[in-house]
Short mmCIF file of C-alpha atoms and ligand atoms in Angstrom, two decimals:
data_model
loop_
_atom_site.label_atom_id
_atom_site.label_comp_id
_atom_site.label_asym_id
_atom_site.label_seq_id
_atom_site.Cartn_x
_atom_site.Cartn_y
_atom_site.Cartn_z
CA MET A 1 78.94 131.19 76.04
CA VAL A 2 82.21 132.01 74.75
CA VAL A 3 84.47 129.45 76.71
CA ASP A 4 87.89 130.40 74.96
CA ALA A 5 89.02 133.14 77.14
CA PHE A 6 88.74 130.72 80.13
CA PHE A 7 91.62 128.61 79.00
CA SER A 8 94.94 129.86 79.73
CA LYS A 9 98.03 129.42 77.87
CA ASN A 10 99.91 128.46 80.56
CA TYR A 11 100.06 128.44 84.40
CA ALA A 12 101.52 132.04 84.84
CA ILE A 13 98.56 133.42 83.13
CA ALA A 14 95.84 131.09 84.62
CA ARG A 15 97.05 132.00 88.29
CA GLU A 16 96.70 136.04 87.18
CA HIS A 17 92.92 135.47 85.91
CA PHE A 18 92.39 133.57 88.96
CA LYS A 19 93.93 136.28 91.22
CA GLN A 20 92.13 139.06 89.31
CA SER A 21 88.72 137.62 89.06
CA ALA A 22 88.46 136.75 92.80
CA LYS A 23 89.76 140.27 93.58
CA ASN A 24 86.52 141.03 91.72
CA LEU A 25 84.42 139.33 93.36
CA GLY A 26 85.88 140.74 96.57
CA MET A 27 87.11 137.38 97.99
CA THR A 28 90.17 136.90 100.02
CA LEU A 29 93.03 135.97 98.57
CA GLU A 30 96.21 133.69 100.11
CA SER A 31 99.32 132.48 98.06
CA ILE A 32 101.25 129.63 99.07
CA PRO A 33 104.57 129.19 97.73
CA ILE A 34 105.74 125.80 97.06
CA GLY A 35 109.81 126.89 96.83
CA GLN A 36 109.50 126.16 92.89
CA PHE A 37 110.08 128.08 89.67
CA GLY A 38 108.47 127.73 86.69
CA PRO A 39 110.11 127.61 82.94
CA ASN A 40 110.01 131.54 82.66
CA GLY A 41 111.31 131.88 86.27
CA GLU A 42 107.93 132.49 87.78
CA MET A 43 107.02 131.80 91.25
CA LEU A 44 105.13 128.76 91.63
CA SER A 45 102.52 128.90 94.39
CA ILE A 46 98.92 127.53 95.61
CA ASP A 47 96.47 130.28 95.42
CA VAL A 48 93.32 130.23 97.52
CA ALA A 49 90.17 132.54 97.01
CA ILE A 50 87.72 132.55 100.27
CA GLN A 51 84.29 134.17 100.43
CA SER A 52 82.84 133.94 104.08
CA GLY A 53 79.28 133.86 103.03
CA SER A 54 76.17 134.68 104.77
CA MET A 55 75.48 130.82 105.34
CA PRO A 56 79.00 129.74 106.81
CA ASP A 57 77.88 126.41 108.35
CA GLN A 58 77.69 125.41 104.66
CA ALA A 59 80.96 125.52 102.45
CA LEU A 60 81.79 124.69 98.80
CA LEU A 61 85.40 123.78 97.85
CA ILE A 62 86.21 123.80 94.26
CA SER A 63 89.85 122.88 93.50
CA SER A 64 91.89 122.14 90.32
CA GLY A 65 95.49 120.81 89.15
CA LEU A 66 96.30 118.33 91.47
CA HIS A 67 97.69 116.47 88.70
CA GLY A 68 99.64 119.38 87.05
CA VAL A 69 98.67 119.53 83.54
CA GLU A 70 94.97 118.87 83.91
CA GLY A 71 94.65 122.53 85.56
CA PHE A 72 94.32 123.82 82.12
CA PHE A 73 90.83 122.93 82.47
CA GLY A 74 90.69 122.80 86.12
CA SER A 75 91.47 126.52 85.99
CA ALA A 76 89.27 127.32 82.88
CA VAL A 77 86.03 125.73 85.01
CA GLN A 78 87.19 127.91 88.24
CA LEU A 79 87.31 131.46 85.85
CA ALA A 80 84.27 130.33 84.10
CA VAL A 81 82.22 129.90 87.38
CA MET A 82 83.64 133.17 88.92
CA LYS A 83 82.75 135.00 85.77
CA LYS A 84 79.05 133.67 85.82
CA TRP A 85 78.74 134.92 89.27
CA GLN A 86 80.39 138.41 88.66
CA ASP A 87 78.21 138.70 85.78
CA ASP A 88 74.87 138.19 87.83
CA PRO A 89 75.36 138.50 91.21
CA HIS A 90 72.18 136.57 92.05
CA LEU A 91 73.79 133.90 91.06
CA ARG A 92 76.63 134.01 93.59
CA PRO A 93 76.32 131.38 96.19
CA THR A 94 75.61 132.42 100.10
CA GLN A 95 77.41 129.44 101.39
CA ARG A 96 81.20 129.49 102.31
CA LEU A 97 83.46 129.16 98.92
CA ILE A 98 86.76 128.08 99.08
CA LEU A 99 88.67 127.91 95.55
CA ILE A 100 92.12 126.20 95.35
CA HIS A 101 94.24 127.08 92.19
CA ALA A 102 96.70 124.69 91.19
CA LEU A 103 97.26 122.03 93.76
CA ASN A 104 100.41 120.75 91.68
CA PRO A 105 101.69 124.26 90.22
CA TYR A 106 104.83 122.56 89.35
CA GLY A 107 103.24 120.23 87.00
CA PHE A 108 100.91 122.79 85.68
CA ALA A 109 103.38 124.99 84.85
CA TRP A 110 105.95 122.55 83.21
CA ARG A 111 102.98 120.52 81.77
CA ARG A 112 103.62 117.44 83.41
CA ARG A 113 100.96 115.27 85.42
CA ALA A 114 103.34 114.59 88.45
CA ASN A 115 104.82 117.34 90.89
CA GLU A 116 108.65 118.38 90.84
CA ASP A 117 109.80 114.82 92.46
CA ASN A 118 107.71 112.81 89.79
CA VAL A 119 105.18 112.26 92.59
CA ASP A 120 101.50 111.64 91.75
CA LEU A 121 99.87 113.86 94.31
CA ASN A 122 96.58 111.61 94.27
CA ARG A 123 98.70 108.53 95.29
CA ASN A 124 100.64 110.37 98.00
CA LEU A 125 98.15 112.35 100.55
CA ILE A 126 98.86 108.93 102.78
CA LEU A 127 96.91 109.08 106.02
CA SER A 128 99.41 108.61 109.20
CA CYS A 129 98.11 105.17 109.69
CA GLU A 130 99.34 104.16 106.29
CA SER A 131 102.69 103.57 104.71
CA PHE A 132 104.51 104.89 101.43
CA ARG A 133 105.05 101.26 100.35
CA GLY A 134 103.98 98.73 98.15
CA SER A 135 103.18 98.29 94.32
CA PRO A 136 101.08 96.03 92.23
CA ALA A 137 102.83 92.74 91.75
CA ILE A 138 102.33 93.20 87.92
CA TYR A 139 103.99 96.73 88.04
CA LYS A 140 107.59 95.15 88.36
CA ASP A 141 106.77 92.97 84.85
CA ILE A 142 105.81 96.03 82.92
CA ASP A 143 108.08 98.60 84.29
CA HIS A 144 110.62 98.18 81.42
CA ILE A 145 107.60 98.90 79.08
CA LEU A 146 106.03 101.41 80.84
CA ASN A 147 108.85 103.48 81.72
CA PRO A 148 111.88 102.84 79.31
CA LYS A 149 114.82 104.48 80.08
CA ARG A 150 115.51 106.20 76.61
CA PRO A 151 113.97 109.09 74.95
CA PRO A 152 110.92 108.33 73.11
CA SER A 153 110.77 107.53 69.75
CA ARG A 154 108.06 107.70 67.05
CA TRP A 155 108.22 103.96 66.36
CA ASP A 156 107.97 102.79 69.75
CA TRP A 157 103.95 101.92 70.57
CA ILE A 158 103.00 101.03 73.49
CA ASN A 159 99.65 99.30 72.29
CA PHE A 160 102.08 96.45 70.60
CA ARG A 161 104.13 96.17 73.99
CA LEU A 162 101.01 95.74 75.93
CA ILE A 163 99.83 93.09 73.95
CA CYS A 164 101.62 90.09 75.94
CA PRO A 165 100.84 91.53 79.19
CA THR A 166 97.52 91.97 78.30
CA ALA A 167 97.05 88.47 77.36
CA LYS A 168 98.68 87.18 80.10
CA HIS A 169 96.67 89.22 83.01
CA GLY A 170 93.75 90.60 81.25
CA GLN A 171 93.04 94.32 80.47
CA ALA A 172 90.90 95.25 83.52
CA ILE A 173 93.69 93.99 85.84
CA LEU A 174 96.45 95.65 84.21
CA GLU A 175 95.00 98.80 83.57
CA GLN A 176 94.66 98.55 87.42
CA ALA A 177 97.77 97.48 88.28
CA ILE A 178 98.94 100.59 86.30
CA THR A 179 97.00 103.27 87.54
CA ALA A 180 96.70 101.99 91.19
CA GLY A 181 99.80 103.57 92.25
CA GLN A 182 103.18 102.61 92.94
CA TYR A 183 106.02 103.33 95.61
CA ASP A 184 109.25 101.51 94.52
CA TYR A 185 109.90 103.32 90.78
CA PRO A 186 110.62 106.93 91.51
CA GLN A 187 111.14 107.60 87.94
CA GLY A 188 107.83 105.47 87.08
CA LEU A 189 104.45 106.54 86.15
CA PHE A 190 101.98 106.96 88.97
CA TYR A 191 104.56 107.18 91.52
CA GLY A 192 103.20 108.00 94.92
CA GLY A 193 106.61 108.94 96.74
CA THR A 194 108.37 108.11 99.91
CA GLU A 195 107.31 110.82 102.25
CA PRO A 196 104.40 113.77 102.44
CA SER A 197 104.62 116.29 99.73
CA HIS A 198 104.48 120.08 100.02
CA LEU A 199 100.87 119.56 99.35
CA SER A 200 100.14 117.02 102.07
CA LYS A 201 101.64 119.50 104.78
CA ILE A 202 99.91 122.52 103.16
CA LEU A 203 96.55 120.59 103.35
CA SER A 204 97.35 119.74 106.98
CA ASP A 205 98.21 122.74 108.05
CA ASN A 206 95.29 125.09 106.71
CA LEU A 207 92.33 122.80 105.23
CA ASP A 208 90.64 123.17 108.92
CA ARG A 209 91.35 127.06 108.72
CA TRP A 210 89.95 127.32 105.07
CA LEU A 211 86.62 125.48 106.18
CA GLY A 212 86.28 127.94 109.01
CA LEU A 213 82.81 127.25 110.75
CA SER A 214 81.13 125.06 107.99
CA GLN A 215 79.89 121.70 108.95
CA LYS A 216 78.49 120.39 105.81
CA VAL A 217 81.18 120.57 102.70
CA ILE A 218 81.29 119.75 99.38
CA HIS A 219 84.30 119.23 97.71
CA LEU A 220 84.70 119.22 93.82
CA ASP A 221 88.27 118.42 92.52
CA PHE A 222 88.55 118.65 88.78
CA HIS A 223 90.41 116.69 86.72
CA THR A 224 90.54 115.43 83.07
CA GLY A 225 91.84 112.44 81.04
CA LEU A 226 89.71 109.54 82.29
CA GLY A 227 86.38 108.55 80.86
CA ALA A 228 84.51 108.75 77.43
CA TRP A 229 85.06 112.27 75.35
CA ALA A 230 83.26 115.32 76.60
CA THR A 231 81.45 113.20 79.52
CA TYR A 232 81.87 113.09 83.16
CA LYS A 233 81.95 110.99 86.27
CA LEU A 234 82.20 111.62 89.79
CA LEU A 235 84.78 109.42 91.64
CA PHE A 236 84.52 109.30 95.39
CA ASP A 237 87.84 107.72 96.88
CA HIS A 238 86.48 108.09 100.61
CA PRO A 239 84.08 106.06 102.34
CA LEU A 240 80.75 106.97 101.94
CA SER A 241 77.68 106.31 104.22
CA ASP A 242 74.67 104.22 102.67
CA ASN A 243 72.73 107.70 102.97
CA GLN A 244 75.34 109.66 101.22
CA TYR A 245 75.81 107.26 98.53
CA ALA A 246 71.86 107.06 98.14
CA TRP A 247 71.77 110.87 98.29
CA LEU A 248 74.41 111.49 95.60
CA LYS A 249 73.08 109.26 93.26
CA SER A 250 69.31 110.43 93.61
CA TYR A 251 70.74 114.10 93.42
CA PHE A 252 73.81 113.92 90.81
CA GLY A 253 71.98 110.98 88.64
CA ASN A 254 72.82 107.14 89.00
CA GLU A 255 75.07 107.08 85.70
CA SER A 256 77.53 109.67 87.15
CA VAL A 257 78.44 108.65 90.75
CA GLU A 258 81.09 105.77 91.37
CA ALA A 259 82.42 104.99 94.40
CA ILE A 260 86.03 103.76 94.21
CA SER A 261 86.45 101.46 97.38
CA ASP A 262 90.21 101.00 98.87
CA GLU A 263 89.95 97.15 98.46
CA GLN A 264 88.78 97.20 94.88
CA SER A 265 90.95 99.85 93.13
CA GLY A 266 94.08 99.08 95.33
CA TRP A 267 94.55 103.27 95.92
CA LYS A 268 95.80 105.12 98.55
CA GLY A 269 97.09 108.34 99.20
CA GLY A 270 93.82 110.07 97.32
CA LEU A 271 92.91 113.71 98.03
CA GLY A 272 89.11 112.75 99.16
CA HIS A 273 90.21 110.28 101.71
CA PHE A 274 92.83 113.03 102.80
CA CYS A 275 90.67 115.96 103.00
CA LYS A 276 87.78 114.16 104.78
CA THR A 277 90.33 113.09 107.44
CA HIS A 278 91.72 116.47 108.00
CA ALA A 279 87.83 118.05 108.08
CA LYS A 280 87.79 116.38 111.29
CA ASP A 281 83.90 115.98 112.08
CA ARG A 282 82.49 117.75 109.36
CA ASP A 283 80.15 116.05 107.21
CA TYR A 284 82.45 116.14 103.81
CA ILE A 285 82.29 114.89 100.57
CA CYS A 286 84.80 115.29 98.13
CA ALA A 287 83.73 114.20 94.47
CA LEU A 288 86.82 113.64 91.98
CA ALA A 289 85.03 115.30 89.10
CA GLU A 290 86.59 113.23 86.06
CA PHE A 291 86.11 114.69 82.53
CA GLY A 292 86.83 112.35 79.64
CA THR A 293 89.17 113.20 76.91
CA TYR A 294 90.89 110.81 74.48
CA LYS A 295 91.17 106.97 74.66
CA GLY A 296 92.74 105.16 78.00
CA LEU A 297 95.62 103.71 75.68
CA GLN A 298 96.08 107.06 74.03
CA VAL A 299 96.38 109.14 77.24
CA LEU A 300 98.90 106.49 78.49
CA ALA A 301 101.07 106.67 75.24
CA GLY A 302 101.39 110.43 76.15
CA LEU A 303 102.18 110.01 79.72
CA ARG A 304 104.78 107.60 78.87
CA ALA A 305 106.55 109.47 76.20
CA GLU A 306 106.41 112.80 78.09
CA ASN A 307 107.97 110.78 81.29
CA GLN A 308 110.89 109.60 78.98
CA SER A 309 111.47 112.97 77.59
CA TYR A 310 111.69 114.56 81.24
CA PHE A 311 113.97 111.69 82.60
CA TRP A 312 115.70 110.84 79.40
CA GLY A 313 115.35 113.33 76.60
CA ASN A 314 117.08 116.76 75.97
CA PRO A 315 115.21 119.23 77.87
CA ASN A 316 115.45 121.60 75.16
CA SER A 317 114.69 119.32 72.24
CA ARG A 318 111.88 119.44 69.68
CA ILE A 319 110.63 115.94 70.67
CA THR A 320 110.75 117.13 74.31
CA GLU A 321 108.54 120.35 73.17
CA TYR A 322 106.45 118.16 71.28
CA THR A 323 105.56 115.46 74.01
CA ARG A 324 104.64 118.23 76.53
CA GLN A 325 102.23 119.89 74.01
CA ARG A 326 100.68 116.51 73.13
CA LEU A 327 100.37 116.12 77.04
CA VAL A 328 98.60 119.11 77.02
CA GLU A 329 96.40 118.20 74.37
CA LEU A 330 95.42 114.66 75.96
CA PHE A 331 94.11 116.65 79.15
CA CYS A 332 92.82 119.62 77.70
CA PRO A 333 91.71 119.16 73.90
CA LYS A 334 91.62 122.02 71.83
CA SER A 335 88.56 121.04 70.07
CA ALA A 336 85.54 124.06 70.62
CA SER A 337 82.98 121.50 70.95
CA TRP A 338 84.93 119.82 73.70
CA ARG A 339 85.52 122.93 75.51
CA LYS A 340 82.02 124.21 75.70
CA ASP A 341 80.31 120.97 76.58
CA CYS A 342 82.54 120.44 79.36
CA ILE A 343 82.46 123.88 80.71
CA ARG A 344 78.75 123.57 80.46
CA GLN A 345 78.49 120.37 82.48
CA ALA A 346 81.16 121.56 84.90
CA ILE A 347 79.02 124.66 85.64
CA THR A 348 76.15 122.85 86.06
CA LEU A 349 77.86 120.31 88.46
CA VAL A 350 78.88 123.34 90.43
CA GLU A 351 75.21 124.64 90.40
CA GLN A 352 74.16 121.29 91.60
CA ALA A 353 76.50 121.52 94.48
CA ILE A 354 75.49 124.74 95.55
CA ASN A 355 71.72 123.45 95.76
CA GLY A 356 72.93 120.13 97.17
CA LEU A 357 74.44 121.78 100.19
CA SER A 358 71.34 123.59 100.97
CA THR A 359 69.06 120.53 100.68
CA LYS A 360 71.20 117.96 101.99
CA SER A 361 70.49 116.75 105.20
ZN1 ZN B 1 93.79 113.55 87.62
#
């Protein structure tokens, strides 16, 4: 399969392709503007394509771009599966389908991971019983390293700056403190915000309606930037029953399935937990499908440099443009083999989810 055509140069092109592909399949389309504009003045929206299906009690939801720039890959997956269904109608699922394009259209359009308020949306989807407060204790010590208040420089290597904190706390604890999410440093990385985002309201208002009559739902939310090059893992940020966990492992493979419990990771505000809660009494499983790209420190260095440019750099400078291009490469590599392997695995994952819906007890 030639996969290059599925990878769009920017958000606006990806959105047009998504809408056209959905129309070709006769799916119903909805656009929800978020009140923001892209670099070329284009209106930014979350777009949703729905097929009712002849088996409406089962639903597959595929979402992309929760982390903005990761939408370059997620939208490519959505285009690839829609092309497959278009080319071979026998492969088209009979279940209800909900495809959500660009959960964070601002980040996608402006090539950022966070949204227009520098919010990491996968830390912002806080339930009503939780609060937008707290940060890992270590984050305070390393805020000046992670988020220096100056433009990026070629000679400022984060791996050297992290040597002391790593020696003091250990790598695993440090990594967890950095990525768990924080609610105190609005210009910092992995910031969860102080209030519900547009997305939080959009999902609370619409998710139940989008899911229709479905009782069994599998939700695949595509991400990149975590894990080994061109491999994937399915991460679950919501509680799973023993039965669900066993089924997932037997169905998707022992190696691929990883439950992230709240206590272990310190995470809150994740998409899966939020959607499962708003899906009411449905049997709802949300997998964050994480495709690996570059090494963790490279990804972190790229995020840090882009964040420095965003807050402290000249928006029109070459270095700012470089940091954005670098971020796209870190989350959606140009490598032909990476793209081919990852699209192939993502399509298989979607097919497994479709088959899984009908076999799942
Ligand atoms: Zn992500």
